PDB file of C-alpha atoms in Angstrom:
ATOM      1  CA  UNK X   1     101.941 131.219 258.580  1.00 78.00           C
ATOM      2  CA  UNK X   2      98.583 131.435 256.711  1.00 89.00           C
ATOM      3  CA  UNK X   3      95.471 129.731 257.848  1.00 95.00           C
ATOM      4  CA  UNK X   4      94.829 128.489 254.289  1.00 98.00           C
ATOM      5  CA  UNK X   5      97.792 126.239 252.691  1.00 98.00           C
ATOM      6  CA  UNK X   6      98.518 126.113 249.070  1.00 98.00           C
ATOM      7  CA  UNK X   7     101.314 123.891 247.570  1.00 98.00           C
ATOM      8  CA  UNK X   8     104.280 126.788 246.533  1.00 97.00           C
ATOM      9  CA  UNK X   9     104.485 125.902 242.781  1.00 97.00           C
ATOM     10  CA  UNK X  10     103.016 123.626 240.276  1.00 98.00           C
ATOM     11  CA  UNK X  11     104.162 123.267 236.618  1.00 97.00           C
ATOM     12  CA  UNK X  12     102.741 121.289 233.884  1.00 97.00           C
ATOM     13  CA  UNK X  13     103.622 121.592 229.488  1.00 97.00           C
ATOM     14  CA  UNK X  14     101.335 123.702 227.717  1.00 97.00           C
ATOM     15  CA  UNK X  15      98.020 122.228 227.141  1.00 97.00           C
ATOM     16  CA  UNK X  16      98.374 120.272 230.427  1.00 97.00           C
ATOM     17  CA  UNK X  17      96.404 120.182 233.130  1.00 97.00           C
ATOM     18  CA  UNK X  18      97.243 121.745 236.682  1.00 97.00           C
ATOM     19  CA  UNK X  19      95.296 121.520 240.133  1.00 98.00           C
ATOM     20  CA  UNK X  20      96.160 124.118 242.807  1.00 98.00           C
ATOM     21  CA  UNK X  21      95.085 122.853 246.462  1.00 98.00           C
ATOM     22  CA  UNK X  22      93.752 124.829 249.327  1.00 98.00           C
ATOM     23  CA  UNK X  23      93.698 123.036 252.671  1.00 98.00           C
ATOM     24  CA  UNK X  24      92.397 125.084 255.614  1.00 97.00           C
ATOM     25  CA  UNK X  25      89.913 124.076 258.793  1.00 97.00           C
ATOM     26  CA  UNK X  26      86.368 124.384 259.599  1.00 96.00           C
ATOM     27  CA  UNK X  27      86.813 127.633 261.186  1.00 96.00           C
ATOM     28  CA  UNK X  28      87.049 129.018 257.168  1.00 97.00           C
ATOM     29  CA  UNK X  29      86.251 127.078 254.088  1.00 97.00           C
ATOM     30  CA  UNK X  30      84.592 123.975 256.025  1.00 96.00           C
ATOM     31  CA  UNK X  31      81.770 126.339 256.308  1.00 95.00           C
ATOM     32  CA  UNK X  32      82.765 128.917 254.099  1.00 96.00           C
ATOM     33  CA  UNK X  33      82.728 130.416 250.418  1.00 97.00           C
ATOM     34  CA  UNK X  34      85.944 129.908 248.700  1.00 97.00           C
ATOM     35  CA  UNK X  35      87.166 132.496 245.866  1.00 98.00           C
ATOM     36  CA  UNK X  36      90.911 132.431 243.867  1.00 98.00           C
ATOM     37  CA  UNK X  37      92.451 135.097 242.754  1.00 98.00           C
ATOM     38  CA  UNK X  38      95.167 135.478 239.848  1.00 98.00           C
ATOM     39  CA  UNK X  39      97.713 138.029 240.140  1.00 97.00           C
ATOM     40  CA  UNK X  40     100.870 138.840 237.334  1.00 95.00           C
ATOM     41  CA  UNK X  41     103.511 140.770 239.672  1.00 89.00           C
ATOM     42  CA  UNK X  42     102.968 144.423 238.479  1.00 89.00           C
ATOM     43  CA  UNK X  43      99.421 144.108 238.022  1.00 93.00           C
ATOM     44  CA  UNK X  44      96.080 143.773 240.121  1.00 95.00           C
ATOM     45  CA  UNK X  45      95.174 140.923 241.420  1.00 96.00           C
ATOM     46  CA  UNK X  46      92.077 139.300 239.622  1.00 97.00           C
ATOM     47  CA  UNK X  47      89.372 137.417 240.816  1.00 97.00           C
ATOM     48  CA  UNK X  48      89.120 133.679 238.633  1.00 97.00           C
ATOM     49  CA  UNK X  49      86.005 131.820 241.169  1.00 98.00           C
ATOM     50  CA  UNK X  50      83.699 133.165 243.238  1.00 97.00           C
ATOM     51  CA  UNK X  51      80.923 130.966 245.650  1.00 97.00           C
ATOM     52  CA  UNK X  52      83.432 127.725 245.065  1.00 97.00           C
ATOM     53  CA  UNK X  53      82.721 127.159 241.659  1.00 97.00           C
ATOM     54  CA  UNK X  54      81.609 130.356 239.937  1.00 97.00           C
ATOM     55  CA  UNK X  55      83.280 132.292 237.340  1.00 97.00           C
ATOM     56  CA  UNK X  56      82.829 135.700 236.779  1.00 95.00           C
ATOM     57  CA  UNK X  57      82.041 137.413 233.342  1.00 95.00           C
ATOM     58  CA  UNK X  58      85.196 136.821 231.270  1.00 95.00           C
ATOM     59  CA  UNK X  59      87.243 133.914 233.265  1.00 97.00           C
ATOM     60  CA  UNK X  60      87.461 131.244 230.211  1.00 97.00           C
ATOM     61  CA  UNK X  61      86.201 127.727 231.332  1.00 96.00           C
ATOM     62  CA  UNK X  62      89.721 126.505 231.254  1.00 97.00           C
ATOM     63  CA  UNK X  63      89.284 127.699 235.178  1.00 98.00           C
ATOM     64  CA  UNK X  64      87.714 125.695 237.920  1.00 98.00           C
ATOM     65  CA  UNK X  65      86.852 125.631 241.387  1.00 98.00           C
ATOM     66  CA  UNK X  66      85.590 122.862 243.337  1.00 98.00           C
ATOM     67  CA  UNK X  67      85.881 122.447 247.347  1.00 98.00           C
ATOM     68  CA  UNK X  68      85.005 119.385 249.722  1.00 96.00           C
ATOM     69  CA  UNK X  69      85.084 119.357 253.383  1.00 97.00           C
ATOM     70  CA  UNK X  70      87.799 121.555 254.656  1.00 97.00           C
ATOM     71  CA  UNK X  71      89.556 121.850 251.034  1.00 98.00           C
ATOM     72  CA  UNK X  72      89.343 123.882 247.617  1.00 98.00           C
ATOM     73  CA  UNK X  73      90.953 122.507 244.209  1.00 98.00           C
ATOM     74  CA  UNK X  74      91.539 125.693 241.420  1.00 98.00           C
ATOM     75  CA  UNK X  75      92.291 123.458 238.403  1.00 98.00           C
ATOM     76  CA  UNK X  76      93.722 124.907 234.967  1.00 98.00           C
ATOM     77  CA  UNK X  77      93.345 123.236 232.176  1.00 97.00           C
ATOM     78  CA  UNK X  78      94.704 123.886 228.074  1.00 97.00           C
ATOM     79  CA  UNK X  79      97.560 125.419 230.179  1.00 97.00           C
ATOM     80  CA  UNK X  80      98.543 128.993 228.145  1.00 97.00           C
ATOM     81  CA  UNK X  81     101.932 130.954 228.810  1.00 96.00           C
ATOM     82  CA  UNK X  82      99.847 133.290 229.849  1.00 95.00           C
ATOM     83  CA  UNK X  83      98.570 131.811 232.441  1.00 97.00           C
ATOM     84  CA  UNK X  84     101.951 132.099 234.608  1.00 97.00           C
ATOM     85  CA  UNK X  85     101.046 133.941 237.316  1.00 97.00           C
ATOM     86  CA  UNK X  86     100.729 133.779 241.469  1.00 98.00           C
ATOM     87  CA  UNK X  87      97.391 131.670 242.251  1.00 98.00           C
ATOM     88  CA  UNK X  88      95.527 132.414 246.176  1.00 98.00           C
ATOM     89  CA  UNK X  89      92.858 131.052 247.261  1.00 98.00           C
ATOM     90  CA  UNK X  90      90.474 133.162 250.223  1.00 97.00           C
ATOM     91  CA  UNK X  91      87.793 132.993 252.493  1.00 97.00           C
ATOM     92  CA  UNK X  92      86.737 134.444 255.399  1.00 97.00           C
ATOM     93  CA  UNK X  93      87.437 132.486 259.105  1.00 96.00           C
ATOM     94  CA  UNK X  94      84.179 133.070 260.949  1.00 96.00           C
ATOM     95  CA  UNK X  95      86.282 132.126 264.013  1.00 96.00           C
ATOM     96  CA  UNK X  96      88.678 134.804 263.963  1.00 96.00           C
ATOM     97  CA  UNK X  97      86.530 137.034 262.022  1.00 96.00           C
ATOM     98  CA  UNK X  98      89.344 137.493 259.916  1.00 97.00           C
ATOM     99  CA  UNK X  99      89.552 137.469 255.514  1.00 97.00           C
ATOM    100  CA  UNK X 100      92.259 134.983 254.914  1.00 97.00           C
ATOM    101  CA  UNK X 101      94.160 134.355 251.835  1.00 98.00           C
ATOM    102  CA  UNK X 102      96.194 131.266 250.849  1.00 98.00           C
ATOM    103  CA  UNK X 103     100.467 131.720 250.737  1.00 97.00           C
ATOM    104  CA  UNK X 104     100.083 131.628 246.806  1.00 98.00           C
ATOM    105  CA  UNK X 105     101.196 129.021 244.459  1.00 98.00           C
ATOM    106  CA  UNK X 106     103.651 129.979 241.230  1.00 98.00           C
ATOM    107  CA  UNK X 107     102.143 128.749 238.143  1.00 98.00           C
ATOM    108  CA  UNK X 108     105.028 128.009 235.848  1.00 97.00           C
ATOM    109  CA  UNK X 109     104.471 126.202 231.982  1.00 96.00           C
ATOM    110  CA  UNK X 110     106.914 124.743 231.052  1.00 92.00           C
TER     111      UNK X 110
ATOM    112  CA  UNK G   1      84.008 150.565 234.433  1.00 93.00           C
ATOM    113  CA  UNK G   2      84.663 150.092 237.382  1.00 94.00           C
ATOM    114  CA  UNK G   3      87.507 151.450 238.924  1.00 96.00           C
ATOM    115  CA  UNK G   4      89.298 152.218 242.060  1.00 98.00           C
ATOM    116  CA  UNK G   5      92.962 154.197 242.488  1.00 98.00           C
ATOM    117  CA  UNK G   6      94.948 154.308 245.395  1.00 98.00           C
ATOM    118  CA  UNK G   7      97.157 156.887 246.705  1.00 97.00           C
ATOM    119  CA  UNK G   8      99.215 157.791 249.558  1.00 96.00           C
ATOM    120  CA  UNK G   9     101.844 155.830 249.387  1.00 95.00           C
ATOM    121  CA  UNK G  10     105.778 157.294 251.001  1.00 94.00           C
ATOM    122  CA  UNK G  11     108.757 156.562 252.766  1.00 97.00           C
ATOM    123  CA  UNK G  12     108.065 157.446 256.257  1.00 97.00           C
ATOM    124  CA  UNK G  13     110.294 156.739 259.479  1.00 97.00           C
ATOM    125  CA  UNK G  14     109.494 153.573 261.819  1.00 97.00           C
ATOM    126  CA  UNK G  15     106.650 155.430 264.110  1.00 97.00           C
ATOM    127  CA  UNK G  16     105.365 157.354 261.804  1.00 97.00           C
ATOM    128  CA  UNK G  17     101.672 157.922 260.939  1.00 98.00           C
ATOM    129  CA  UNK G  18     100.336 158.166 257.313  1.00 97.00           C
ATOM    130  CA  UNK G  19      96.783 158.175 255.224  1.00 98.00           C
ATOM    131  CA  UNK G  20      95.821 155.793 252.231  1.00 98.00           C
ATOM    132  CA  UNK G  21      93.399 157.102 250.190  1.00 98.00           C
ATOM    133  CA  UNK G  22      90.669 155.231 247.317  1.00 98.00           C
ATOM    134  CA  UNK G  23      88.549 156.580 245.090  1.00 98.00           C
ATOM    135  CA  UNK G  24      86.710 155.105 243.466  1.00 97.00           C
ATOM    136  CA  UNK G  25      84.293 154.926 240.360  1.00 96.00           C
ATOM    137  CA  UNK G  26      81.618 153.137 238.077  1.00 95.00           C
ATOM    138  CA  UNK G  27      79.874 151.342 240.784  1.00 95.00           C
ATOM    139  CA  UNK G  28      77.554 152.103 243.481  1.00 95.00           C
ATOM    140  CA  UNK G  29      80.014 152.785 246.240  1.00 95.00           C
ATOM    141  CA  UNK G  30      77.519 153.136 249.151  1.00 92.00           C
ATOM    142  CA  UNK G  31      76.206 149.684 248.450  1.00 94.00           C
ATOM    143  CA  UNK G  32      79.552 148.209 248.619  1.00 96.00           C
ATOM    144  CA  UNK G  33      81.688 146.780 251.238  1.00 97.00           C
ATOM    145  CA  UNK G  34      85.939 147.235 251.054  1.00 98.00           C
ATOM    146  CA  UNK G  35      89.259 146.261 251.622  1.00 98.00           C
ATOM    147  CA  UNK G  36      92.297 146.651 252.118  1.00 98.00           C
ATOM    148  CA  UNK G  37      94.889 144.266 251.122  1.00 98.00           C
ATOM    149  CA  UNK G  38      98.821 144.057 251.238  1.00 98.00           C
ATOM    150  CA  UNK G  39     101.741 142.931 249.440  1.00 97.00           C
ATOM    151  CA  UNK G  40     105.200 142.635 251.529  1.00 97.00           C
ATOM    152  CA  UNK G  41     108.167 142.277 248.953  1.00 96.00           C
ATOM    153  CA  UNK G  42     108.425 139.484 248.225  1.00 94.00           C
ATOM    154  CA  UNK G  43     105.593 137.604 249.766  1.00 96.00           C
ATOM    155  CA  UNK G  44     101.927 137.102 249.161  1.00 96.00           C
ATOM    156  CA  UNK G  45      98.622 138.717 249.778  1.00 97.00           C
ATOM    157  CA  UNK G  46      97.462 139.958 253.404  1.00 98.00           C
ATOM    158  CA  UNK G  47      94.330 140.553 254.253  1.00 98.00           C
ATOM    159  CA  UNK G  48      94.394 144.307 256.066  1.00 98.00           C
ATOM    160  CA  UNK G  49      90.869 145.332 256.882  1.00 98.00           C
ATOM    161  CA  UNK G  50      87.170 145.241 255.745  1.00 98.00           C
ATOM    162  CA  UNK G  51      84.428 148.082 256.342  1.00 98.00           C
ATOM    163  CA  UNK G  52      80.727 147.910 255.603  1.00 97.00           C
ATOM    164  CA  UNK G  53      78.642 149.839 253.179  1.00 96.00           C
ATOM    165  CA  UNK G  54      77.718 152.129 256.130  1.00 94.00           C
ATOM    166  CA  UNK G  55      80.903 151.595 257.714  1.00 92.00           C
ATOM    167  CA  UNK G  56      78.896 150.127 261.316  1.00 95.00           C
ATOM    168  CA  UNK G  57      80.577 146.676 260.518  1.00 96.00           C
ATOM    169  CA  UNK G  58      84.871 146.980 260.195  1.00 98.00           C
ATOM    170  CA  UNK G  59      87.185 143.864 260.897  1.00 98.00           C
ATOM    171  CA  UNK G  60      90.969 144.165 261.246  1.00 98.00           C
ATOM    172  CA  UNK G  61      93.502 141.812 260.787  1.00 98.00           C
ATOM    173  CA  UNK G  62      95.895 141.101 264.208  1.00 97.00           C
ATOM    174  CA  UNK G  63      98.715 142.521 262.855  1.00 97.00           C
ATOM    175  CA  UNK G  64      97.278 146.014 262.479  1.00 98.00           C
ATOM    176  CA  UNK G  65      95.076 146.035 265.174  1.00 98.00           C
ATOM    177  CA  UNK G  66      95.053 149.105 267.253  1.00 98.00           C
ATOM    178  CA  UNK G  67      97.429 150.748 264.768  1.00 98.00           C
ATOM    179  CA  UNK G  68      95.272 151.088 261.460  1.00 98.00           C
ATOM    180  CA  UNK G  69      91.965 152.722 261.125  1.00 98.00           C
ATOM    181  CA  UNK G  70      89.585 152.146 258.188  1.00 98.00           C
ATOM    182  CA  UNK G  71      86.763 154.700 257.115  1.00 98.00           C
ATOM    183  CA  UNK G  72      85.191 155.546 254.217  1.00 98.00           C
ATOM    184  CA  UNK G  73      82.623 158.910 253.011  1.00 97.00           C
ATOM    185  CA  UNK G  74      80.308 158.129 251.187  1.00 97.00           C
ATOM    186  CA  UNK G  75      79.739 160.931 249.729  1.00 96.00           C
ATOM    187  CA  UNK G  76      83.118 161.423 248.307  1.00 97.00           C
ATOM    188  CA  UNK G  77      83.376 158.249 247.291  1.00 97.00           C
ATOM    189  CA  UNK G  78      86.335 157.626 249.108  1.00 98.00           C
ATOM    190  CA  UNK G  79      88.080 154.626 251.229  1.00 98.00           C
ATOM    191  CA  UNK G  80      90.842 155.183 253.286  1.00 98.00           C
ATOM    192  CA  UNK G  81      93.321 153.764 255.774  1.00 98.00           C
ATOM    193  CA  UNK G  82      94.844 155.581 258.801  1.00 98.00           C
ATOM    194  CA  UNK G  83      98.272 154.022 259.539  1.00 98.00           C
ATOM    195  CA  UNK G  84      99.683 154.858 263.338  1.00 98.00           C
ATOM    196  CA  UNK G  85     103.104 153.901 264.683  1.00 98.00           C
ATOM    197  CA  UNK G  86     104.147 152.569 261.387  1.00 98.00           C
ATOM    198  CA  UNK G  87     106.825 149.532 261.457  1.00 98.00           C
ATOM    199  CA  UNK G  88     108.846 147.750 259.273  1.00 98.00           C
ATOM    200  CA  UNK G  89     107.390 145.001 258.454  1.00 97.00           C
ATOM    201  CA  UNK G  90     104.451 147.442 257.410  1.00 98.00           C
ATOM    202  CA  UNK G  91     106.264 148.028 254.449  1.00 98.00           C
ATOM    203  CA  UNK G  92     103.914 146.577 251.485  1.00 98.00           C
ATOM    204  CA  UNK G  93     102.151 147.549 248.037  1.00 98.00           C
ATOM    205  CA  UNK G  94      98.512 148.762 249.309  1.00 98.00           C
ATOM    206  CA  UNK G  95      95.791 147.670 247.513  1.00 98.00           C
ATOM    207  CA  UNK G  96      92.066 148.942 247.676  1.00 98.00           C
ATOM    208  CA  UNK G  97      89.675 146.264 246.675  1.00 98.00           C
ATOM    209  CA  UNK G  98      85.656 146.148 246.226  1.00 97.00           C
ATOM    210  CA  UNK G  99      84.272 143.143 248.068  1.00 95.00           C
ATOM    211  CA  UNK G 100      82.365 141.356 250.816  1.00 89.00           C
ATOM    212  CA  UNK G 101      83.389 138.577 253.317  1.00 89.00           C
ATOM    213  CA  UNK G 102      84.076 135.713 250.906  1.00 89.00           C
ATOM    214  CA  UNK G 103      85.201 137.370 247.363  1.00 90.00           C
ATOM    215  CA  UNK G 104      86.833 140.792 246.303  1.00 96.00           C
ATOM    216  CA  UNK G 105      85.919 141.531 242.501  1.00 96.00           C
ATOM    217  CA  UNK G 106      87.323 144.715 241.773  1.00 97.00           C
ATOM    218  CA  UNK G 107      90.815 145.866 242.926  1.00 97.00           C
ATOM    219  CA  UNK G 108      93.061 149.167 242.337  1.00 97.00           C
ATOM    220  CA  UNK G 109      96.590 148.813 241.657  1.00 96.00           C
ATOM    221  CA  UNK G 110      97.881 149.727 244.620  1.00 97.00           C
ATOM    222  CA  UNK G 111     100.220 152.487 246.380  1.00 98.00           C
ATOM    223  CA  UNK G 112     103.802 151.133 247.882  1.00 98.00           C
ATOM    224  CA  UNK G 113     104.351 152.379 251.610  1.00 98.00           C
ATOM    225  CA  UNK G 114     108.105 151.968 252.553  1.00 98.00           C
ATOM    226  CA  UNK G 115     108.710 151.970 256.626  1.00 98.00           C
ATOM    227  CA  UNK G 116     112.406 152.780 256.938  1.00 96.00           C
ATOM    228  CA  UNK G 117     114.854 155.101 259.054  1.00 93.00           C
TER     229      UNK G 117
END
């Protein structure tokens, strides 16, 4: 059972719009940096957000990151085939002085 | 580039002991802090451990604590993972990833260890 929880799977039409959530306490994102990560089974995982909100050099704007209290939103929007994929969200839990990643949500486009 | 590659990875018997190794490349490695992460079949990512640039900081998760050791050189370039009294549920695709405590930017593709009899 992960500290962080993510919804299983989402699935929106192409061109949609899909939000991922990321609930967890304030032992980890309440006063913590939240990244997401994509990862395509057979290949490595990538980072999409760093410091919340940030993308790095590459991530198209269709990706976003936004957290309040002790929750993180990864929203997708133009939704692309290719964005079907495994979405986690991760912090670190200053409590358990632990890294801690989300269970993963299944992007699927219909 | 930059680039890190994993190796390592076997079948070995429930108890058994084996070594990960990373190397990696195209970044300053003694400035950076690593991972490792796991994949069970299956299932999603787990955390595994974190060292320090200078390897005077390392964090574990529960689950490997007391079993695993994490160490790096430097001077090599080189991460790696010391896996003692190996189970089953160890059984996962390894992954070596660049990174501090609240993002990991740069990961290898991993090495599969299988813990069976």
């Amino acid at each position: 059972q992960s500290l962080l929880t993510q919804p299983p799977s989402v699935s929106a039409a192409p061109g949609q719009k899909v939000t991922i959530s990321c609930s967890g306490s304030s032992s980890n994102i309440g006063n913590n940096i939240v990244s997401w990560y994509q990862h395509v089974p057979g290949t490595a995982p990538k980072l999409l957000i760093y410091d919340d909100d940030q993308r790095p050099s590459g991530i198209p704007d269709r990706f976003s990151g936004s957290k309040s209290g002790t929750s993180a939103t990864l929203a997708i929007t133009g939704l692309q085939t290719g964005d079907e994929a495994d979405y986690y969200c991760g912090t670190w839990d200053s409590t358990l002085s632990v890294a801690v990643f989300g269970g993963g949500t299944k992007v699927a486009v219909l | 580039e930059e680039h890190l590659v994993e190796s390592g990875g076997v079948v070995v018997q429930p108890g058994g002991s084996l070594r990960l190794s990373c190397a990696a490349s195209g970044f300053n490695f003694d400035d950076s802090s690593l991972h490792w992460v796991r994949q069970p079949p299956g299932k999603g990512l787990e955390w595994v451990s974190l060292i320090s640039w200078n390897g005077d900081f390392i964090y574990y998760a529960a689950s490997v604590k007391g079993r695993f050791t994490i160490s790096r050189d430097n001077s090599r370039n080189s991460l790696y993972l010391q896996m003692d009294n190996l189970r089953t549920e160890d059984t996962a695709l390894y992954y070596c990833v660049k990174g501090g405590f609240y993002y990991m930017d740069v990961w290898g593709k991993g090495t599969t260890v299988t813990v069976s009899s």
